[in-house]
Coordinates of C-alpha atoms and ligand atoms in Angstrom, one line a residue:
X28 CA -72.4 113.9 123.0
X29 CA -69.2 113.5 124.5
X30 CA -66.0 112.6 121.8
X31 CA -64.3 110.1 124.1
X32 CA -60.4 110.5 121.7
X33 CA -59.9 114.1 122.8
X34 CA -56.7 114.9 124.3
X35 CA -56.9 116.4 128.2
X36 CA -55.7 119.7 126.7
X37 CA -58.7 119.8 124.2
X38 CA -60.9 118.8 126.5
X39 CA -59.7 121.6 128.3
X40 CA -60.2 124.2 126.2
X41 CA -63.5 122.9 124.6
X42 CA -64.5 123.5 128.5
X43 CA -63.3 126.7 128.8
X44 CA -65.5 127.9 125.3
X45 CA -68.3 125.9 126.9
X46 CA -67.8 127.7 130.6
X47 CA -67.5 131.5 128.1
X48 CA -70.5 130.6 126.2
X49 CA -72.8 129.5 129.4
X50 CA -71.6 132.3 131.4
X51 CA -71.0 135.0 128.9
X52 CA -73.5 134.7 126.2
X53 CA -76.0 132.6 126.3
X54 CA -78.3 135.1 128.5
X55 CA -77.7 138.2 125.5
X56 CA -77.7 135.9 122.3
X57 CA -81.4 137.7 121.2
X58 CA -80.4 141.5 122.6
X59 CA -77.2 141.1 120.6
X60 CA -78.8 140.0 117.5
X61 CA -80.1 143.6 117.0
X62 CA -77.1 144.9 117.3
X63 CA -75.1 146.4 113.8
X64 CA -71.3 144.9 115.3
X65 CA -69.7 142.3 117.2
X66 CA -69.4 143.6 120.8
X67 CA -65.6 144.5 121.3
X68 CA -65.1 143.6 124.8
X69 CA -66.5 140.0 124.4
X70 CA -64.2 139.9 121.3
X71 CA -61.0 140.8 123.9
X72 CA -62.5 138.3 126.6
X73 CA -62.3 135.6 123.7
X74 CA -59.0 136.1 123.0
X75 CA -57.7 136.7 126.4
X76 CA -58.9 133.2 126.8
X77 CA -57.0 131.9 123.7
X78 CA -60.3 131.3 121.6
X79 CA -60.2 133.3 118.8
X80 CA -57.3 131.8 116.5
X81 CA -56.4 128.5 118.1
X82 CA -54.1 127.1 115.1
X83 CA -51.9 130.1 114.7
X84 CA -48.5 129.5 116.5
X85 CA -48.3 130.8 119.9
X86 CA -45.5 133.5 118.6
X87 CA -48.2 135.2 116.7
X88 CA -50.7 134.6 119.7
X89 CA -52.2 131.8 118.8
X90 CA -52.0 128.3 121.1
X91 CA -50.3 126.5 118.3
X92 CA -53.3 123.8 118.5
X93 CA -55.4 121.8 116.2
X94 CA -57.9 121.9 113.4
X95 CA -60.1 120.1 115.5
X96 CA -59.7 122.3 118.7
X97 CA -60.8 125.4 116.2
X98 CA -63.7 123.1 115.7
X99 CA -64.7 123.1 119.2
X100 CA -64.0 126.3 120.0
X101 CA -66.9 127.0 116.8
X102 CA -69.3 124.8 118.3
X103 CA -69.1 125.4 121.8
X104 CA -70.4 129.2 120.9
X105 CA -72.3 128.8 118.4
X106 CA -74.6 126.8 120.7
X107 CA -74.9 129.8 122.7
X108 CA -74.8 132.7 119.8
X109 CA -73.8 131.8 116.1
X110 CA -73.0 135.3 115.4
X111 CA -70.0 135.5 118.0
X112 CA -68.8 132.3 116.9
X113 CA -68.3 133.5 113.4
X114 CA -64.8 135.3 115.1
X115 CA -63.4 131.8 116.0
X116 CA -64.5 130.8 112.4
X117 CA -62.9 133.4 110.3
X118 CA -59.7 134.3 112.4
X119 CA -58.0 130.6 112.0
X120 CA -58.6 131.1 107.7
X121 CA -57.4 134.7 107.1
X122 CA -54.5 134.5 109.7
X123 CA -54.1 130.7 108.1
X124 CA -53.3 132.0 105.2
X125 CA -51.1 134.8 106.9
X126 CA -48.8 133.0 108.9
X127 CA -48.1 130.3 106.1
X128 CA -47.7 132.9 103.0
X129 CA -47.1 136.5 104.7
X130 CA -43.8 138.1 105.5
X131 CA -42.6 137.7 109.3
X132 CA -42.9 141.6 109.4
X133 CA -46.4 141.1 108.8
X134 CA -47.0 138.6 111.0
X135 CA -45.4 140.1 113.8
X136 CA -48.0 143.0 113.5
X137 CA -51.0 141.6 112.5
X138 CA -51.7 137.8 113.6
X139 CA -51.4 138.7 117.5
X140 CA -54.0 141.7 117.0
X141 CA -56.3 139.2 115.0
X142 CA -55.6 136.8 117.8
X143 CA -56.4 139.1 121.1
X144 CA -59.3 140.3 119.5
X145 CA -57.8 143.7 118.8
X146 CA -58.9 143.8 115.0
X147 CA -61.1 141.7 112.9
X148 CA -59.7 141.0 109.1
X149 CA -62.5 140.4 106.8
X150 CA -62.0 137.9 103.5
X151 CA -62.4 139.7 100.1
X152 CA -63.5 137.7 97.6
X153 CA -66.6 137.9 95.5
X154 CA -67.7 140.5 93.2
X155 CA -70.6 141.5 92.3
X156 CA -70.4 139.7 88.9
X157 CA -70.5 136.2 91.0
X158 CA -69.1 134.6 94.1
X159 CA -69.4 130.8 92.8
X160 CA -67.5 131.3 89.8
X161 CA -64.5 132.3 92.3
X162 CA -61.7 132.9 90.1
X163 CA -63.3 134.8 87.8
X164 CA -61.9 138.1 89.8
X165 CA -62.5 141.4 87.7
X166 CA -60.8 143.9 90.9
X167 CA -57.6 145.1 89.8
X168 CA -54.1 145.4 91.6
X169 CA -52.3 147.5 89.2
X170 CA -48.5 147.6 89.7
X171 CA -47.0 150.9 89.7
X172 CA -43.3 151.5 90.6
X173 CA -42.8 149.6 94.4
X174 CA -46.5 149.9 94.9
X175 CA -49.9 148.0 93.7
X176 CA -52.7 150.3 92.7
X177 CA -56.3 148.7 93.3
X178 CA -59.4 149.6 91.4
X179 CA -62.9 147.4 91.8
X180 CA -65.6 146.2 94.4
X181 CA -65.6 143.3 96.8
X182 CA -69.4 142.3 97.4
X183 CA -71.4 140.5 100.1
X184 CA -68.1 140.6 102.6
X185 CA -68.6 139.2 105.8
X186 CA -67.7 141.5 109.1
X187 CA -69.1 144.8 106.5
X188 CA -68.2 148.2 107.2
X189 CA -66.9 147.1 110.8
X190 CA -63.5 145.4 109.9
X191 CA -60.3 147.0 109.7
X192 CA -58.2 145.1 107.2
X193 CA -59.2 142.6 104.6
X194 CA -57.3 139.9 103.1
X195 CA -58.0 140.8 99.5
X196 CA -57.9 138.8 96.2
X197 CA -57.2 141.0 92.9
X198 CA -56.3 140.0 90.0
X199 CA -52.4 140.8 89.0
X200 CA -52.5 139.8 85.3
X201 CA -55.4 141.2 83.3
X202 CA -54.1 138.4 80.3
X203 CA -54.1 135.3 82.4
X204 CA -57.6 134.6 83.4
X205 CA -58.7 132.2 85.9
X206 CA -56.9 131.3 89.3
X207 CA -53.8 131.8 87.7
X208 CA -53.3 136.0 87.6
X209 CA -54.5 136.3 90.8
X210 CA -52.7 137.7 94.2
X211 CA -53.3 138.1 97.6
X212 CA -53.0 141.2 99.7
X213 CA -53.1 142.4 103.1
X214 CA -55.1 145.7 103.0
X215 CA -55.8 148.7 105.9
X216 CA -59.8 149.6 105.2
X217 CA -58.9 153.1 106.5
X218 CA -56.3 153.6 103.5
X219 CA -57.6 156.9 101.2
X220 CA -59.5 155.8 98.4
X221 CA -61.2 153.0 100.0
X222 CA -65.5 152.7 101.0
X223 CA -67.0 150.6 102.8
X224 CA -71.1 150.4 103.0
X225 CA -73.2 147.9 105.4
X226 CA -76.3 145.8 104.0
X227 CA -79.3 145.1 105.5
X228 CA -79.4 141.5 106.2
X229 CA -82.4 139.6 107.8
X230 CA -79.9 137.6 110.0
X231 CA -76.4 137.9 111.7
X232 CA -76.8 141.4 111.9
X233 CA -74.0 142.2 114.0
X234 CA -71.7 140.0 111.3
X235 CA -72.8 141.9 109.1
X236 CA -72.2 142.2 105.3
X237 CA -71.2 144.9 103.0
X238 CA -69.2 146.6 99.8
X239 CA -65.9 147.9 99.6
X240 CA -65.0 149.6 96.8
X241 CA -61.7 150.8 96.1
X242 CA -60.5 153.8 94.1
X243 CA -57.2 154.4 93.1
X244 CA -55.8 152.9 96.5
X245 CA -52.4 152.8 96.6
X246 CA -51.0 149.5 98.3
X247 CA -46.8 149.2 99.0
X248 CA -45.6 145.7 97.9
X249 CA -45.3 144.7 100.9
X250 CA -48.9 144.3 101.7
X251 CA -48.9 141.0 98.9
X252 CA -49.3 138.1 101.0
X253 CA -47.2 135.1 99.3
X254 CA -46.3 135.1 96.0
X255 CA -47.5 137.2 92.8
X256 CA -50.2 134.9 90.8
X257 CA -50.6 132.7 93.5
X258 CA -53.1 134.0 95.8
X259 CA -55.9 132.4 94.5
X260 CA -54.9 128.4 95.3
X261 CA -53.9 129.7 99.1
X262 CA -57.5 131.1 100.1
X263 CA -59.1 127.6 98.8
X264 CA -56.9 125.6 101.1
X265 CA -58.4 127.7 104.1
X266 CA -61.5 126.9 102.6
X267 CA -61.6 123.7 103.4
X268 CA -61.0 124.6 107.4
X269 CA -63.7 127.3 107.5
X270 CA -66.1 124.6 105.8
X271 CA -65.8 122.9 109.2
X272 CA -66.0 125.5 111.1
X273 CA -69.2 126.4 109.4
X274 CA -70.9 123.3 109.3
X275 CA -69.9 123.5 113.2
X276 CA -71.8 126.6 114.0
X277 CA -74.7 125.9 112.2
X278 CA -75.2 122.0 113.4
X279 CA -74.7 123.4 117.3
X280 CA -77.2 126.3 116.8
X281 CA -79.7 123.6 115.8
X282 CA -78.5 121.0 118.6
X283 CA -80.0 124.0 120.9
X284 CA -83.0 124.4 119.4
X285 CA -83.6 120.6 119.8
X286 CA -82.2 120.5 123.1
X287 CA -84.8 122.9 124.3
X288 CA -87.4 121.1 122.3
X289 CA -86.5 118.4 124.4
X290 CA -87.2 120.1 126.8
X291 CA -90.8 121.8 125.8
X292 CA -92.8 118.8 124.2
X293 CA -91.7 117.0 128.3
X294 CA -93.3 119.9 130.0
X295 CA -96.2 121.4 127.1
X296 CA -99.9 119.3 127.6
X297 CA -101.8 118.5 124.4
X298 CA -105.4 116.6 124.9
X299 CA -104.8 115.9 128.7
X300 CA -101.0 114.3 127.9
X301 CA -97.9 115.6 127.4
X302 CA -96.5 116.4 124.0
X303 CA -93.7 113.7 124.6
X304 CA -96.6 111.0 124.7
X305 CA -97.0 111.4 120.8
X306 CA -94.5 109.9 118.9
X307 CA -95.7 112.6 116.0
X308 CA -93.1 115.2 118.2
X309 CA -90.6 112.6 119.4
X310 CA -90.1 110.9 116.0
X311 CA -89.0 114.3 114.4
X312 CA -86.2 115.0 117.4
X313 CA -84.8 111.7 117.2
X314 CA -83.9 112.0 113.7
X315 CA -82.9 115.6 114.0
X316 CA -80.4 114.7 116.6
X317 CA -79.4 111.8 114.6
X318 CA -78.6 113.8 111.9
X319 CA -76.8 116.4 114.0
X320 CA -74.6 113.7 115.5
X321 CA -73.5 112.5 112.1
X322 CA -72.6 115.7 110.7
X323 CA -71.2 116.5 113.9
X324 CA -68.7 113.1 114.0
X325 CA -68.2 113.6 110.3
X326 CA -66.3 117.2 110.9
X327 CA -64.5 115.8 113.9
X328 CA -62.9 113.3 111.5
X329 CA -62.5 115.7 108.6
X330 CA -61.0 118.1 110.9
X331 CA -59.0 115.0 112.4
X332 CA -57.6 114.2 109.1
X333 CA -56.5 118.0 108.3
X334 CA -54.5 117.7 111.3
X335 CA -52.6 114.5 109.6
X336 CA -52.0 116.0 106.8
X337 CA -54.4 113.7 105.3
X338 CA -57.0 114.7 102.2
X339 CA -60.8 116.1 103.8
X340 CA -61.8 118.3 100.8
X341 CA -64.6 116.2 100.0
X342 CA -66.0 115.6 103.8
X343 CA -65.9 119.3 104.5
X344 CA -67.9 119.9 100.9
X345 CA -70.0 117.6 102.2
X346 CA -70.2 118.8 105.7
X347 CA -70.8 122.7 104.2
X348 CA -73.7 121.3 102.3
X349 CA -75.6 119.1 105.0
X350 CA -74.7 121.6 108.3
X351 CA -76.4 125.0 106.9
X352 CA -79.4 123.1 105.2
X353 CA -80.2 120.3 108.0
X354 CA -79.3 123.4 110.6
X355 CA -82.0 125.6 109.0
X356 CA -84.3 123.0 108.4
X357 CA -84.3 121.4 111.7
X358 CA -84.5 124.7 113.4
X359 CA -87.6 125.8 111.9
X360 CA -89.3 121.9 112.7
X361 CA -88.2 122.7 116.7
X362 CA -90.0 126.3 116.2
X363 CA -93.1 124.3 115.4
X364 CA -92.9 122.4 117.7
X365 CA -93.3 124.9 120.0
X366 CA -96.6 126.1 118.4
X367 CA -97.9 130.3 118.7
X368 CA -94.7 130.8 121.2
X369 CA -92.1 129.6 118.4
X370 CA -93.3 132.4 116.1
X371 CA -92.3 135.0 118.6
X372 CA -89.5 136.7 119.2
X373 CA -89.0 136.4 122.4
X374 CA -88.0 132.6 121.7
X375 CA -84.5 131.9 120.0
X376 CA -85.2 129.7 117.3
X377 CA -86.6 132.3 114.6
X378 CA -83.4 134.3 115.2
X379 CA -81.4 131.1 115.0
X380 CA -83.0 129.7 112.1
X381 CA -82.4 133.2 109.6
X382 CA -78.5 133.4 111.5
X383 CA -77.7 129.9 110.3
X384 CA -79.9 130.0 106.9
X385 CA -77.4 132.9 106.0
X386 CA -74.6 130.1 105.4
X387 CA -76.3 128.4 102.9
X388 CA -74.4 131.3 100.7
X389 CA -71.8 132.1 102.7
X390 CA -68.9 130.2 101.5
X391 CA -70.1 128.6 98.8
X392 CA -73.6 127.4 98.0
X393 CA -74.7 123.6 98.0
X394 CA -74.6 123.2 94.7
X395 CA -71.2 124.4 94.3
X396 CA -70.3 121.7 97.1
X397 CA -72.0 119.1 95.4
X398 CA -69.5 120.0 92.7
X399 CA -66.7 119.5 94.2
X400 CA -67.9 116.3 95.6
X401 CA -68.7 115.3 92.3
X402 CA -65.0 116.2 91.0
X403 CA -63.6 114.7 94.7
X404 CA -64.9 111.3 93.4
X405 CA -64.9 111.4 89.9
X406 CA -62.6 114.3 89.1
X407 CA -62.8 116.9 86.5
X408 CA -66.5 116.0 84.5
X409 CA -66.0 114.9 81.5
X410 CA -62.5 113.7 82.0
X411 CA -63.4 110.7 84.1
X412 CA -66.0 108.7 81.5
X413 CA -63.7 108.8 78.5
Ligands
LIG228 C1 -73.9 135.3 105.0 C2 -72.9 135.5 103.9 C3 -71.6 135.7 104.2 C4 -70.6 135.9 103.1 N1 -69.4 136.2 103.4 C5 -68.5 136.4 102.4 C6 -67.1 136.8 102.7 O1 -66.8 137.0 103.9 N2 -66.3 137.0 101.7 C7 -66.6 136.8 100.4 O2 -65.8 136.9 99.5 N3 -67.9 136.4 100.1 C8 -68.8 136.3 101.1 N4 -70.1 135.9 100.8 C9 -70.5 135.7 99.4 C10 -70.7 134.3 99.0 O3 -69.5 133.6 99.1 C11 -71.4 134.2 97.7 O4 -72.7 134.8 97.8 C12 -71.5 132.8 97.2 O5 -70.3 132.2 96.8 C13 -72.4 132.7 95.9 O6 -72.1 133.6 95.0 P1 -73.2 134.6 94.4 O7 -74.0 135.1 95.5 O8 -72.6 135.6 93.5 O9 -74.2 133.6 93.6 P2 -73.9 133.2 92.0 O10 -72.6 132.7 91.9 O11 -74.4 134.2 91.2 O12 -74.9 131.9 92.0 C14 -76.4 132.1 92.0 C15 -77.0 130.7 92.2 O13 -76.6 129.9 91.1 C16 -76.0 128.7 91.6 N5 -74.9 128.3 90.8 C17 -73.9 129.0 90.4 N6 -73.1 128.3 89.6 C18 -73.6 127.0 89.6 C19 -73.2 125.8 89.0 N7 -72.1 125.6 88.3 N8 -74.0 124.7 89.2 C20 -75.2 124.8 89.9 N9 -75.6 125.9 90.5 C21 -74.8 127.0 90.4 C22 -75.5 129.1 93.0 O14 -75.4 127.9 93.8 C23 -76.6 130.1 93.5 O15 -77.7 129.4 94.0 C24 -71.1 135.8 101.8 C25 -72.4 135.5 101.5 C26 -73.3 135.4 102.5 C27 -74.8 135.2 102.2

């Protein structure tokens, strides 16, 4: 469906993902899904093309564009293979968060790397003590002298074992819990003292997840990124762009499986009549693409209204939420659809269905965005009935 208020220089670029995803990927999408890492080369194509970190400014190698062309740039992939979209999904948060709160010298290095496709930076977050309780960080960043010195583990860290820098959250202040002691930094994977081990997921394989634990890893003060204690309210405002992004990737993935479902129930013959003739498989793909298409306007417009400046943290909790779970679901009603052959997998919609069930988690659970819609409307429980 087309979205009639895009500018001729979005529309230009969503084409240009579209053309890359057509030509480029949609012919390896199952192939690659074996694979343990995001194909390199494809990675450089993408950012030849100026499709991995759209919003960063173009001194840093970015195209200085919008939220919403990031947006597009997700779902235009992800229609063709979720897993290489997650590149255009991560880049725009970490090298967000970069290029507003690192030091130029930084950003001179690092954000045109990230943007050509040169590096990937992974986002270190949860522990294994939890991931919903976010700020409840337990991985130290000691300082010592001009230097930091880390101690902990980062869990269930997307890009695993495969990245070579991760923007890190550790806490600064063992006596100030919560958000509050908590900094950001800019770390090199290959610095001594630092492991990195690979899961074994059932889906997004060549994303991948992992551990990285780091002992005694010395880190110069210039590898803080913004200001000491104040890491922790920086990642969240990215969050709300990769929630997007996410619900983006997942709600495309789907619109294929539906799309070729389309397709299947026109051409498949059940009791001397095509499947299209019984409203028992039609019924279930109109409301799957309604559904899609809501989701799908409803990030346009939260994305829309990022781009203004304007408040979208509860539409993208909302959109993280409904994308991953109606994704999933939808793509395992399509796989049905298409009877014995659905179950194989030599069709894409098993592979699809585990890839986009994955971000359910990733990001933050449903619950923990029905929380924050909750405190979006209400604000802090408790607070708002007395
Ligand atoms: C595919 C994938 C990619 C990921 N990538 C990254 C990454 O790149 N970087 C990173 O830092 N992390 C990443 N994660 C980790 C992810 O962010 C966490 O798994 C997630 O936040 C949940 O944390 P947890 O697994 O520790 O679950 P827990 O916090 O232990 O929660 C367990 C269950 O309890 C529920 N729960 C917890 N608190 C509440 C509450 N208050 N009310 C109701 N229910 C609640 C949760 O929703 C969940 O169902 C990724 C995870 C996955 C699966």
């Amino acid at each position: 469906m087309s979205l009639p208020w895009l500018t001729e220089d979005e529309r230009f670029i969503q084409e240009t993902a579209q053309r890359f995803a057509r030509e480029r990927l949609a012919e390896g999408y199952l192939a690659r899904s074996k694979e343990e890492c995001i194909d390199r080369g494809l990675m450089r194509e993408l950012g030849q093309l100026g499709l991995i970190a759209p919003t960063l400014d173009e001194r840093y190698g970015g195209i200085g564009s919008s939220s919403v062309v990031a947006g597009l740039i997700c779902e235009a992939l992800a229609y063709a293979d979720i897993n290489v979209s997650y590149v255009p999904m991560i880049a725009p948060l970490v090298g967000g968060v970069i290029q507003q709160h690192g030091s130029e010298a930084m950003k001179d290095e690092v954000l045109p790397q990230l943007a050509g496709g040169e590096i990937m930076i992974q986002l270190g977050l949860t522990e294994p003590r939890g991931g919903s309780d976010a700020a409840n960080l337990a991985l130290r960043a000691t300082p010592r002298g001009d230097c930091f010195v880390l101690n902990g583990e980062k869990t269930s860290i997307t890009y695993g074992a495969q990245a070579e820098m991760m923007l890190l959250f550790a806490r600064t202040d063992a006596d100030t819990p919560g958000a509050r002691g908590v900094t950001a930094f800019l770390v090199p994977l290959d610095l001594p003292g630092v492991t990195c081990t690979r899961f074994e997921d059932v889906g997004s394989r060549p994303v991948g997840r992992g551990s990285v634990f780091f002992d005694d890893v010395e880190l110069p003060g210039t590898a803080m990124v913004g200001n000491l204690g104040e890491g922790f309210t920086k990642v969240m405002q990215g969050f709300d762009l990769s929630r997007f992004l996410i619900a983006l990737q997942c709600v495309s993935a789907a619109q294929a499986s539906v799309d070729e479902t389309w397709q299947y129930v026109q051409q498949r013959e059940a009791f001397g009549r095509p499947l299209a003739k019984f409203q028992g498989t039609t019924f279930p793909l109109a409301e799957h693409d309604s559904r899609l298409a809501a989701v799908r306007a409803l990030c346009y417009q939260g994305l829309a209204a990022r781009d203004r400046g304007l408040p979208h943290t509860k539409e993208a909790a909302m959109v993280k939420w409904m994308g991953p779970k109606w994704g999933t679901d939808i793509i395992q009603s399509c796989l049905v659809l298409h009877g014995h052959y659905g179950w194989g997998m030599e069709l894409p919609h098993l592979q699809r269905m585990i890839d986009v069930m994955g971000l359910q988690i990733g990001d933050g659970t449903a619950h923990i965005m029905k929380t924050i819609i909750a405190r979006e409307t209400i604000g802090p429980i408790g607070v708002a009935y007395k």
